[in-house]
Coordinates of C-alpha atoms in Angstrom, one line a residue:
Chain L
X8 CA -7.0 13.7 -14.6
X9 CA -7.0 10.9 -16.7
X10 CA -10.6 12.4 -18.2
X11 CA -9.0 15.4 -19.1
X12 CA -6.0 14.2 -20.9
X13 CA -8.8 12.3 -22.6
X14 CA -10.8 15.5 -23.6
X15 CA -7.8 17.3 -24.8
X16 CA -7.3 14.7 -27.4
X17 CA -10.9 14.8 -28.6
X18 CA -10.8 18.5 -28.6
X19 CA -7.5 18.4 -31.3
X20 CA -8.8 15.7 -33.3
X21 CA -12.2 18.3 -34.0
X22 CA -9.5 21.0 -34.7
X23 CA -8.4 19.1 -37.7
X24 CA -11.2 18.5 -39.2
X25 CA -12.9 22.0 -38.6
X26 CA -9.4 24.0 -39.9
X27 CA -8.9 22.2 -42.7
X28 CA -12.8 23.4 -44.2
X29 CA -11.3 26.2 -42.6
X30 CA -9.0 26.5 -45.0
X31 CA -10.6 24.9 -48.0
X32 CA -13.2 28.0 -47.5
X33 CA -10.8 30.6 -47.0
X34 CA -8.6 29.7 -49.8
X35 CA -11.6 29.8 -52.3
X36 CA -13.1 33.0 -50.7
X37 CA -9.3 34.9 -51.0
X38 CA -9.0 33.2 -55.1
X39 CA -12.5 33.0 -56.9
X40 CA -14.4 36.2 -56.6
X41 CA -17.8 34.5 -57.7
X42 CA -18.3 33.8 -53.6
X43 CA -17.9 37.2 -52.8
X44 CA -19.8 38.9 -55.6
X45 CA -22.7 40.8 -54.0
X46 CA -25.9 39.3 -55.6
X47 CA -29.0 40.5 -55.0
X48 CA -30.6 37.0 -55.2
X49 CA -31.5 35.6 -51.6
X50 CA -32.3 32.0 -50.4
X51 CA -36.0 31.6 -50.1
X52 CA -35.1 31.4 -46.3
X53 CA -34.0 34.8 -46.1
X54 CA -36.2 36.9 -47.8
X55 CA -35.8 40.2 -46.4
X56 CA -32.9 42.1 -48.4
X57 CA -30.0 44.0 -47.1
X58 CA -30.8 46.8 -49.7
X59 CA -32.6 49.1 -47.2
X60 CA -31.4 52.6 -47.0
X61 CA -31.6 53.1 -42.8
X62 CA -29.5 50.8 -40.4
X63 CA -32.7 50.4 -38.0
X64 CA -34.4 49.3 -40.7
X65 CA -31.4 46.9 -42.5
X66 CA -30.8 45.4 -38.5
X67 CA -34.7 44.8 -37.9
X68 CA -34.4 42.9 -41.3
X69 CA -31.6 40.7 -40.0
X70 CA -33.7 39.6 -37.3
X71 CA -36.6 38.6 -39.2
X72 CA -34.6 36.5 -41.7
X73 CA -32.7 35.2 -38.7
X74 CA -36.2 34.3 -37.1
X75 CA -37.4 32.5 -40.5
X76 CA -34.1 30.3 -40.8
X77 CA -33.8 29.5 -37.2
X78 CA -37.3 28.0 -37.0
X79 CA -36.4 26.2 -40.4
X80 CA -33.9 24.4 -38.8
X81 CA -35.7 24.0 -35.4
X82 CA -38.2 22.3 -37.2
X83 CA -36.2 20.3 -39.2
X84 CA -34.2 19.5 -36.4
X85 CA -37.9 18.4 -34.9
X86 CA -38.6 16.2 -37.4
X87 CA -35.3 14.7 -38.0
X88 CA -35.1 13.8 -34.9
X89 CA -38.9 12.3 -35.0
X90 CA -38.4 10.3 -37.8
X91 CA -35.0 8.4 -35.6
X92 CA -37.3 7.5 -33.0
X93 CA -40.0 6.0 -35.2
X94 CA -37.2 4.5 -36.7
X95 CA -38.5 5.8 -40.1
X96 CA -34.9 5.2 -41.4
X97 CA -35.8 4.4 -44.7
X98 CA -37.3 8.1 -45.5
X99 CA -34.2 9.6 -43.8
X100 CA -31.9 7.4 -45.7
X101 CA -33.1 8.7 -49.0
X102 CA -32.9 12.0 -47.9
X103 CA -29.4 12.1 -47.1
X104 CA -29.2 10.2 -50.1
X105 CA -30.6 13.0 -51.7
X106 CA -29.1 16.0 -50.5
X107 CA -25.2 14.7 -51.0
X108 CA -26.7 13.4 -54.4
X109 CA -27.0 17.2 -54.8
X110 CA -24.0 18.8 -53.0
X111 CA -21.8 16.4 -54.6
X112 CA -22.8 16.9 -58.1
X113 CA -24.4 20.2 -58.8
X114 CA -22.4 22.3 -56.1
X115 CA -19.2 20.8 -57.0
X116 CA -20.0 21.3 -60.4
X117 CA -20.3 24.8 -60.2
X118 CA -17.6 25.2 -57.8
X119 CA -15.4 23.7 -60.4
X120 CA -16.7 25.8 -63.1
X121 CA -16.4 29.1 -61.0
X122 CA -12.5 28.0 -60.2
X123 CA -11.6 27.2 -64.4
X124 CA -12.7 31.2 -64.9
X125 CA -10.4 32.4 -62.0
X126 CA -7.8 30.7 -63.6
X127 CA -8.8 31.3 -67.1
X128 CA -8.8 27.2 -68.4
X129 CA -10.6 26.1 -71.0
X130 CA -12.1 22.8 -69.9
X131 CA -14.1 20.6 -72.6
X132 CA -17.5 19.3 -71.1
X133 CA -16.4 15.4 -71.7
X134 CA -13.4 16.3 -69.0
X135 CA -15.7 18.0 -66.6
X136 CA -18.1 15.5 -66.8
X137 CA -15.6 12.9 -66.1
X138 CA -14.2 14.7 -63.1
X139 CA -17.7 15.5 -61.7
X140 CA -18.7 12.1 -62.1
X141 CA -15.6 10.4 -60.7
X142 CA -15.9 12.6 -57.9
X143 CA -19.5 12.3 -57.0
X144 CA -19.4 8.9 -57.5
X145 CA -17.0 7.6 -55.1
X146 CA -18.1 10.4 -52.8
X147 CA -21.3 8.7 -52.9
X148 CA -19.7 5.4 -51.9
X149 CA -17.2 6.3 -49.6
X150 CA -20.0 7.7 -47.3
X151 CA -23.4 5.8 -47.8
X152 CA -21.2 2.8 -48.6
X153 CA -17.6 1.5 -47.4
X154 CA -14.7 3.3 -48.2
X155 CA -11.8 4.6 -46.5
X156 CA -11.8 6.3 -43.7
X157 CA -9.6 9.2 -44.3
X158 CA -11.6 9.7 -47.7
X159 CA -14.9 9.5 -46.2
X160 CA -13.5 12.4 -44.2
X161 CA -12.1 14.4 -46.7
X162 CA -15.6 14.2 -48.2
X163 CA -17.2 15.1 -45.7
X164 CA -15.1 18.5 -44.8
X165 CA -15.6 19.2 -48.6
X166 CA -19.1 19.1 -48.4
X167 CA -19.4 21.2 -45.1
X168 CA -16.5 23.5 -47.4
X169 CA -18.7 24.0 -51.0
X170 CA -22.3 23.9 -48.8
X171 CA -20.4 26.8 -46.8
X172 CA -19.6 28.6 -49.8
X173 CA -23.2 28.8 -51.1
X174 CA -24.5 29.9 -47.9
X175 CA -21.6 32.8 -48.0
X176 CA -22.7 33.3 -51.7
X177 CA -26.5 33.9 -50.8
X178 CA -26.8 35.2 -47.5
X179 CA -27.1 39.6 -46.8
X180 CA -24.3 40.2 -44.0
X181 CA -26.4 41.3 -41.0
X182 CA -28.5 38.3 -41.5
X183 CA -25.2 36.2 -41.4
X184 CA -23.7 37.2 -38.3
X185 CA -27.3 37.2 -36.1
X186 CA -27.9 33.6 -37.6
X187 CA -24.5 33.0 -36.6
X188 CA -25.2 33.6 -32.6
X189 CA -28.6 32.0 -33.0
X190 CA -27.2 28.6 -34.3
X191 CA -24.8 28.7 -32.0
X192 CA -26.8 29.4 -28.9
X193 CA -29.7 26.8 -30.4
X194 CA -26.7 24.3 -30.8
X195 CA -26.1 24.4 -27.2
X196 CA -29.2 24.7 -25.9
X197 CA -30.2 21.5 -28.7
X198 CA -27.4 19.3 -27.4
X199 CA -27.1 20.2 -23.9
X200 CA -30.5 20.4 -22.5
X201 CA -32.2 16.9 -21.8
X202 CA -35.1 17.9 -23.9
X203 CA -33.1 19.0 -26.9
X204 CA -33.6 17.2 -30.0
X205 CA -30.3 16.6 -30.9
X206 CA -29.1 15.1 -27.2
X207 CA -32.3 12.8 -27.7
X208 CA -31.2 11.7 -31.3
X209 CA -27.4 11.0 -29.7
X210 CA -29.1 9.0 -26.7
X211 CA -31.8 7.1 -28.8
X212 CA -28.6 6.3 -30.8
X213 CA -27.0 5.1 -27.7
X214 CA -29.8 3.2 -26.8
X215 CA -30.4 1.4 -29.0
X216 CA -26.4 0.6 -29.7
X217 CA -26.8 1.8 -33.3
X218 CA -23.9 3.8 -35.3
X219 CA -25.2 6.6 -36.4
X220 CA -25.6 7.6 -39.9
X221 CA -22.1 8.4 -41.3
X222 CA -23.5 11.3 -43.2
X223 CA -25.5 12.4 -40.2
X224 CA -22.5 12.4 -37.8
X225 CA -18.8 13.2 -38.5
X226 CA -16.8 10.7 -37.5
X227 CA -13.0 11.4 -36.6
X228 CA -11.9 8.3 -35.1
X229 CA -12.5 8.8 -31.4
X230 CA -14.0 6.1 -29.0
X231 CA -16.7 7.1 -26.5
X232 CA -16.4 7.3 -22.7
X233 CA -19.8 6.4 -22.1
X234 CA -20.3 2.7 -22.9
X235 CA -21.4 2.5 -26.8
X236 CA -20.8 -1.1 -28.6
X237 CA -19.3 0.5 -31.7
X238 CA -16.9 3.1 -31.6
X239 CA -18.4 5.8 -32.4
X240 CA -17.1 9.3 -32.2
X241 CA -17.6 12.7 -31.6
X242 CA -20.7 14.0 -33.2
X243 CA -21.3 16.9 -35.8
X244 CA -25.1 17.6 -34.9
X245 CA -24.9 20.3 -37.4
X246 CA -24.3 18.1 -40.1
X247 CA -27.6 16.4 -39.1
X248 CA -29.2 19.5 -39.6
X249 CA -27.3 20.2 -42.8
X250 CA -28.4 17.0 -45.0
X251 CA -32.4 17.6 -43.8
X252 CA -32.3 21.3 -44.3
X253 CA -30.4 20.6 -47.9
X254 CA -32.6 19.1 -49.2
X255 CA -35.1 22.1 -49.7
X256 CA -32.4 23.5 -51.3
X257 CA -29.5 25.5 -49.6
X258 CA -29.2 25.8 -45.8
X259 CA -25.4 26.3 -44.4
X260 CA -23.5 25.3 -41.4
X261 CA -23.2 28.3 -40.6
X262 CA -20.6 27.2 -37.8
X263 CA -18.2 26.3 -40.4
X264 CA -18.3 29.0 -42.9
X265 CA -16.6 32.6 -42.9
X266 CA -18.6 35.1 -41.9
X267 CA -17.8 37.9 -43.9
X268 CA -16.9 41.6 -42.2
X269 CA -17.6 44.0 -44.4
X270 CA -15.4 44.9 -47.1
X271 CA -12.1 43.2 -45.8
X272 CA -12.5 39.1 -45.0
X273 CA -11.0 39.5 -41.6
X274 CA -11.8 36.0 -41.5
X275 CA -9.3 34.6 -39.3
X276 CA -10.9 35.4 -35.6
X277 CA -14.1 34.7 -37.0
X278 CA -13.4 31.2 -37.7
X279 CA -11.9 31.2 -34.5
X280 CA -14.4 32.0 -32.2
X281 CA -17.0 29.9 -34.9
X282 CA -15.1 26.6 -34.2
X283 CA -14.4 27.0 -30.5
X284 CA -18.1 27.3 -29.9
X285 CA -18.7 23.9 -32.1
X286 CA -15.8 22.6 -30.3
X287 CA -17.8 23.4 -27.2
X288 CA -20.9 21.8 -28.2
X289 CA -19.2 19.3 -29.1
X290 CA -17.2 17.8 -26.7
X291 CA -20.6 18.4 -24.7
X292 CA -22.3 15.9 -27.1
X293 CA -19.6 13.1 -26.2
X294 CA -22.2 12.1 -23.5
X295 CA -22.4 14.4 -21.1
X296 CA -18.9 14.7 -20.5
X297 CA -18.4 17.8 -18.0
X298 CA -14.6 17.7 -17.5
X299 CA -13.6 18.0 -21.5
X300 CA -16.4 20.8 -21.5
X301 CA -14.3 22.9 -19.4
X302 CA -11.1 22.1 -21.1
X303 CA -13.1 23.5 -23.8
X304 CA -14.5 26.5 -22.1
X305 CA -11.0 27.3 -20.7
X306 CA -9.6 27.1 -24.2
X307 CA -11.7 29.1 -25.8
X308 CA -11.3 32.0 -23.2
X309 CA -7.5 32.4 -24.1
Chain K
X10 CA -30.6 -2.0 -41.7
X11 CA -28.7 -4.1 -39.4
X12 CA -27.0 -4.6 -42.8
X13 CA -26.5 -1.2 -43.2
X14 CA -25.3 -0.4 -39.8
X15 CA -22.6 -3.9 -40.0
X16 CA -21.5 -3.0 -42.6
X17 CA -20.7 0.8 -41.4
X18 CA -19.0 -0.4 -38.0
X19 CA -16.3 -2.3 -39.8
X20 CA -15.5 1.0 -42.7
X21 CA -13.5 2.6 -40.3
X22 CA -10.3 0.3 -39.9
X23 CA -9.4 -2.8 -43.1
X24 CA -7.4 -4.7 -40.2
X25 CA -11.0 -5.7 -38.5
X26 CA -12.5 -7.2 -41.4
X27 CA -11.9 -10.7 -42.0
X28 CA -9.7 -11.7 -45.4
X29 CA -13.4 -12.7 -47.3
X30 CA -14.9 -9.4 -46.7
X31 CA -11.6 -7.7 -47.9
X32 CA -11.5 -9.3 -50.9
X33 CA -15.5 -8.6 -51.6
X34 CA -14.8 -4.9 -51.2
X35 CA -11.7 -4.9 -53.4
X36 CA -13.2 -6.5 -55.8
X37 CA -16.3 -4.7 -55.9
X38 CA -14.2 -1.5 -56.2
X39 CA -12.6 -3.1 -58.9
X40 CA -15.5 -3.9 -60.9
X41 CA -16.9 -0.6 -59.9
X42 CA -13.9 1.6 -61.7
X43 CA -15.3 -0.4 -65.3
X44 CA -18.2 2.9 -64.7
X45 CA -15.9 5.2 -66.0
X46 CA -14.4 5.5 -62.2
X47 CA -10.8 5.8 -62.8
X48 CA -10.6 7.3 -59.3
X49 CA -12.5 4.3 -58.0
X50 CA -9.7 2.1 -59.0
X51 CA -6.7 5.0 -57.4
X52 CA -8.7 4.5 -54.1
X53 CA -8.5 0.9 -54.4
X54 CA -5.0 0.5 -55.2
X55 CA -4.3 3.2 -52.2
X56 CA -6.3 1.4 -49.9
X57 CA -5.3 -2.6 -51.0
X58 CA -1.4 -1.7 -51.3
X59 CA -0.5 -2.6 -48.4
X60 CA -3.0 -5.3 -47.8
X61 CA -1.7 -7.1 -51.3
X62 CA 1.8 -6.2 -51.1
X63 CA 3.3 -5.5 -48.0
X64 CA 1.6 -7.6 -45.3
X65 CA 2.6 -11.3 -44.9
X66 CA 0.6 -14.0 -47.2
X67 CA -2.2 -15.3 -46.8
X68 CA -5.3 -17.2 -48.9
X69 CA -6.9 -14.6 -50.2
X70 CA -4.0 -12.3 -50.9
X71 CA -3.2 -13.4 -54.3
X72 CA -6.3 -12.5 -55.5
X73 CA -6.2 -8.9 -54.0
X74 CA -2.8 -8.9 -55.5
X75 CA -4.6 -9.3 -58.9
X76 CA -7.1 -6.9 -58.4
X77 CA -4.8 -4.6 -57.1
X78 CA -2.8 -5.1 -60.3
X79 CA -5.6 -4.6 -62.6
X80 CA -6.7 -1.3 -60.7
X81 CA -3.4 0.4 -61.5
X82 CA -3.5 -0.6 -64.8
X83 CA -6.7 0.4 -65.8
X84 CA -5.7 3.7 -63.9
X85 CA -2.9 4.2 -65.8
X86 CA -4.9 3.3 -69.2
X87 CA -7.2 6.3 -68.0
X88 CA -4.4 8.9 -67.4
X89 CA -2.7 7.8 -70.8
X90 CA -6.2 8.5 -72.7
X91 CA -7.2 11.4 -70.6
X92 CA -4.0 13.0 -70.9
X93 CA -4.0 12.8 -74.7
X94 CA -7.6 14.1 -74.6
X95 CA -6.4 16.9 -73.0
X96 CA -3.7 17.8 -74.6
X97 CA -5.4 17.4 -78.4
X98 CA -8.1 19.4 -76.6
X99 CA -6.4 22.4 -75.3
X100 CA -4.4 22.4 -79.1
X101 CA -6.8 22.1 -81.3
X102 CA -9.9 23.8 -79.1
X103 CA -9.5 27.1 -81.7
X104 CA -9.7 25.4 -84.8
X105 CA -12.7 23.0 -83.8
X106 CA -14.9 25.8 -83.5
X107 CA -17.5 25.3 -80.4
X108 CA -17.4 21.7 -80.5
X109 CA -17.4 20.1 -77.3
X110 CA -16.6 23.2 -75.6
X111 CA -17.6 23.7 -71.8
X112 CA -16.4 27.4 -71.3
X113 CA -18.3 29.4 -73.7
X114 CA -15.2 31.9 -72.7
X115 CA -12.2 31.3 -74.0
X116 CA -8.3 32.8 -72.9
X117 CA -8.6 35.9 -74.8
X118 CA -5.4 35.8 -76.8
X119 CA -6.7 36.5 -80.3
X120 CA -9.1 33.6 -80.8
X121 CA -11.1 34.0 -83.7

C-alpha cells in the first residue's frame, strides 16, 4: 500500500514535467505557422517522401522511413550505452556537450526568429544576439555545470520543447505516427527487458553508485526505492537517446512532441496517450518497480 | 569525473552544501554575469536571496550579501542600457537605413 502511494507521487511529478513541453509545443504549434508549414525538405533519416500519389504506396513509405530511424536510434542507443560500460565518459561528455551546444543556440535561435515574424517585431541583431547568448549560456551551465534545480528543469523541458518542434517541422505524417508506435514499443521493450540497453545503462549506473549524466536523465526531484547513494530520480531514457541521436543533426523525442492529424491539430488525446506510455516506461525504469507500473497501466486505461 | 559526478549530487538542493561551496558558486556566478550574462546575475540574485538575506547569519553571509548586491546592480545597469537600446532602436530603425537590422522585414506601415 505504502508502494503505491509512493508510485502515484512519482507518476504526478512526470505529469509536470511532460505537460508543461506539452504546452510549450502546443502553444507554438497553435501561434507560429513556420512548424506547420508543409516543406518538402526531409531529415536525412527519413528519406522517403510523403508526396506519392497512392495510399499503398504513401503507407509502405512510412514504414521504410520508420525502419531507417528506428534502427538509427537502436544503434545509437547501442552504442551509447557501450560507451557507459567502458566508461568512455569523456567522448560521451563532449557529445552531450555538443548537441545542447546546438539545440541551445542554433534551434533556439531560429525558434526566436520564427516567433518575432508571427508577431511582426523588428528585433536588431545586437538584441538577439544578447538574448541567444544569455540564454545558451546559462543553459549551458545550469545543466553540464551547477545551477538551480528548477532552471536546470525548465531547460531541460525547453530543449525536449524546440527539439520537438524541429522533428514536427521535418517529418511527412504517416512516417510520424508509425515512428511514434515504434519508439514507444522499443522504449519498453529497451527499458523493461533485462537485455535492453537502456535497463543496462540504469543498472551499470546503479552499480556503480554514479549519478547519471544530468543531460542524459531528467531529474524531477524523486528518491529511488531501490537503494542508490545519491538521489537520483526517475529517468528520461529518451533523452539519452535524444543528445546521441542530436548530434548527427535532428532526431526527436518523438514521445514528447504533437503528432500532427491531418489538417486540424487535434492534439490534445495525442499527447495524452504519448505521455502515458512514457509515463509507463517510466515508472518501469524506477528499478523494476511492478506496483507503480500498474498504477500506471490502470491510469492510462481510464 | 568523481569531480564531475560531486559536484552534480549536491546541484539539486543549496541547503546541503556547506557555506564555502556556497559562496564559490555565488561568486563564480557573479564573475560569470561580467560575459555579457545579465541573466547569469538574475539567477544568482534568485537563487542567493534567500541564502543572503533571509536566513540567520553566519561567516560567510556577508560576502554573499555583497555579491548578491552587486548581481542586482549590474542587472539593473543591463536593463537600464538594454532598454534604452531598444527603445532608440525601434524609433529610429526607419531612418538608419539597414544598419544593424536583424529582420530584413520590417512592420509594413509605409517604411521607405
Amino acid at each position: 500500500e505504502l508502494t503505491l502511494k509512493y508510485g502515484a507521487k512519482h507518476v504526478i511529478m512526470l505529469f509536470i514535467p511532460v505537460t508543461l513541453c506539452m504546452v510549450v509545443v502546443v502553444a507554438t504549434i497553435k501561434s507560429v505557422s513556420f512548424y506547420t508549414e508543409k516543406t518538402d525538405q526531409q531529415l536525412i533519416y527519413t528519406p522517403f517522401t510523403e508526396n506519392t500519389p497512392s495510399v499503398g504506396r504513401r503507407l509502405l513509405n512510412s514504414v521504410l522511413n520508420t525502419i531507417i530511424m528506428i534502427s538509427v536510434i537502436v544503434v545509437m542507443t547501442i552504442f551509447l550505452v557501450v560507451l557507459y560500460k567502458y566508461r568512455c565518459y569523456k567522448f560521451i561528455h563532449g557529445w552531450l556537450i555538443l548537441s545542447s551546444l546546438m539545440l541551445l543556440f542554433w534551434f533556439s535561435f531560429m525558434y526566436l526568429g520564427e516567433v518575432f515574424k508571427t508577431y511582426n517585431l523588428a528585433v536588431d541583431y545586437p538584441t538577439v544576439g544578447l538574448i541567444i547568448w544569455n540564454f545558451g549560456a546559462v543553459g549551458m551551465i545550469c545543466i553540464h555545470w551547477k545551477g538551480p534545480l528548477q532552471l536546470q528543469q525548465a531547460y531541460l523541458i525547453l530543449i525536449s520543447a524546440l527539439m520537438a518542434l524541429v522533428f514536427i517541422k521535418y517529418l511527412p505524417e504517416w512516417s510520424a505516427w508509425v515512428i511514434l508506435g515504434a519508439i514507444s514499443v522499443y522504449d519498453l521493450v529497451a527499458v523493461l527487458s533485462p537485455k535492453g540497453p537502456l535497463r543496462m545503462l540504469v543498472e551499470t549506473a546503479q552499480e556503480r553508485n554514479e549519478p547519471i549524466f544530468p543531460a542524459l536523465i531528467y531529474s524531477s526531484a524523486m528518491v529511488w526505492t531501490v537503494g542508490m547513494a545519491s538521489p537520483m530520480d526517475a529517468q528520461r531514457s529518451e533523452h539519452g537517446s535524444d543528445e546521441e541521436a542530436e548530434q548527427s543533426g535532428g532526431r526527436v523525442e518523438p514521445e514528447r512532441r504533437q503528432p500532427r492529424t491531418f489538417p486540424e491539430d487535434d492534439v490534445e488525446e495525442d499527447s495524452e496517450f504519448i505521455r502515458d506510455h512514457v509515463l509507463v516506461g517510466k515508472a518501469t525504469a524506477t528499478g523494476g518497480d511492478w506496483n507503480t507500473t500498474l498504477t500506471c497501466f490502470v491510469a492510462i486505461l481510464i | 569525473m568523481a569531480k564531475y559526478q560531486d559536484s552534480h549530487k549536491f546541484t539539486m538542493n543549496l541547503e546541503r552544501l556547506p557555506n564555502e561551496e556556497k559562496l564559490s558558486l555565488c561568486r563564480k556566478y557573479y564573475l560569470g554575469g561580467f560575459a555579457f550574462l545579465p541573466f547569469l546575475w538574475l539567477v544568482n540574485v534568485v537563487w542567493f536571496f534567500r541564502e543572503a538575506f533571509v536566513k540567520p547569519a553566519y561567516t560567510e553571509q556577508l560576502q554573499i550579501k555583497t555579491y548578491v548586491k552587486r548581481s542586482a546592480l549590474g542587472l539593473l545597469l543591463w536593463v537600464a542600457v538594454l532598454t534604452t537600446w531598444i527603445t532608440i532602436f525601434q524609433h529610429f530603425r526607419a531612418e538608419w537605413g539597414e544598419v544593424g537590422d536583424y529582420l530584413s522585414f520590417t512592420i509594413p506601415l509605409g517604411i521607405p
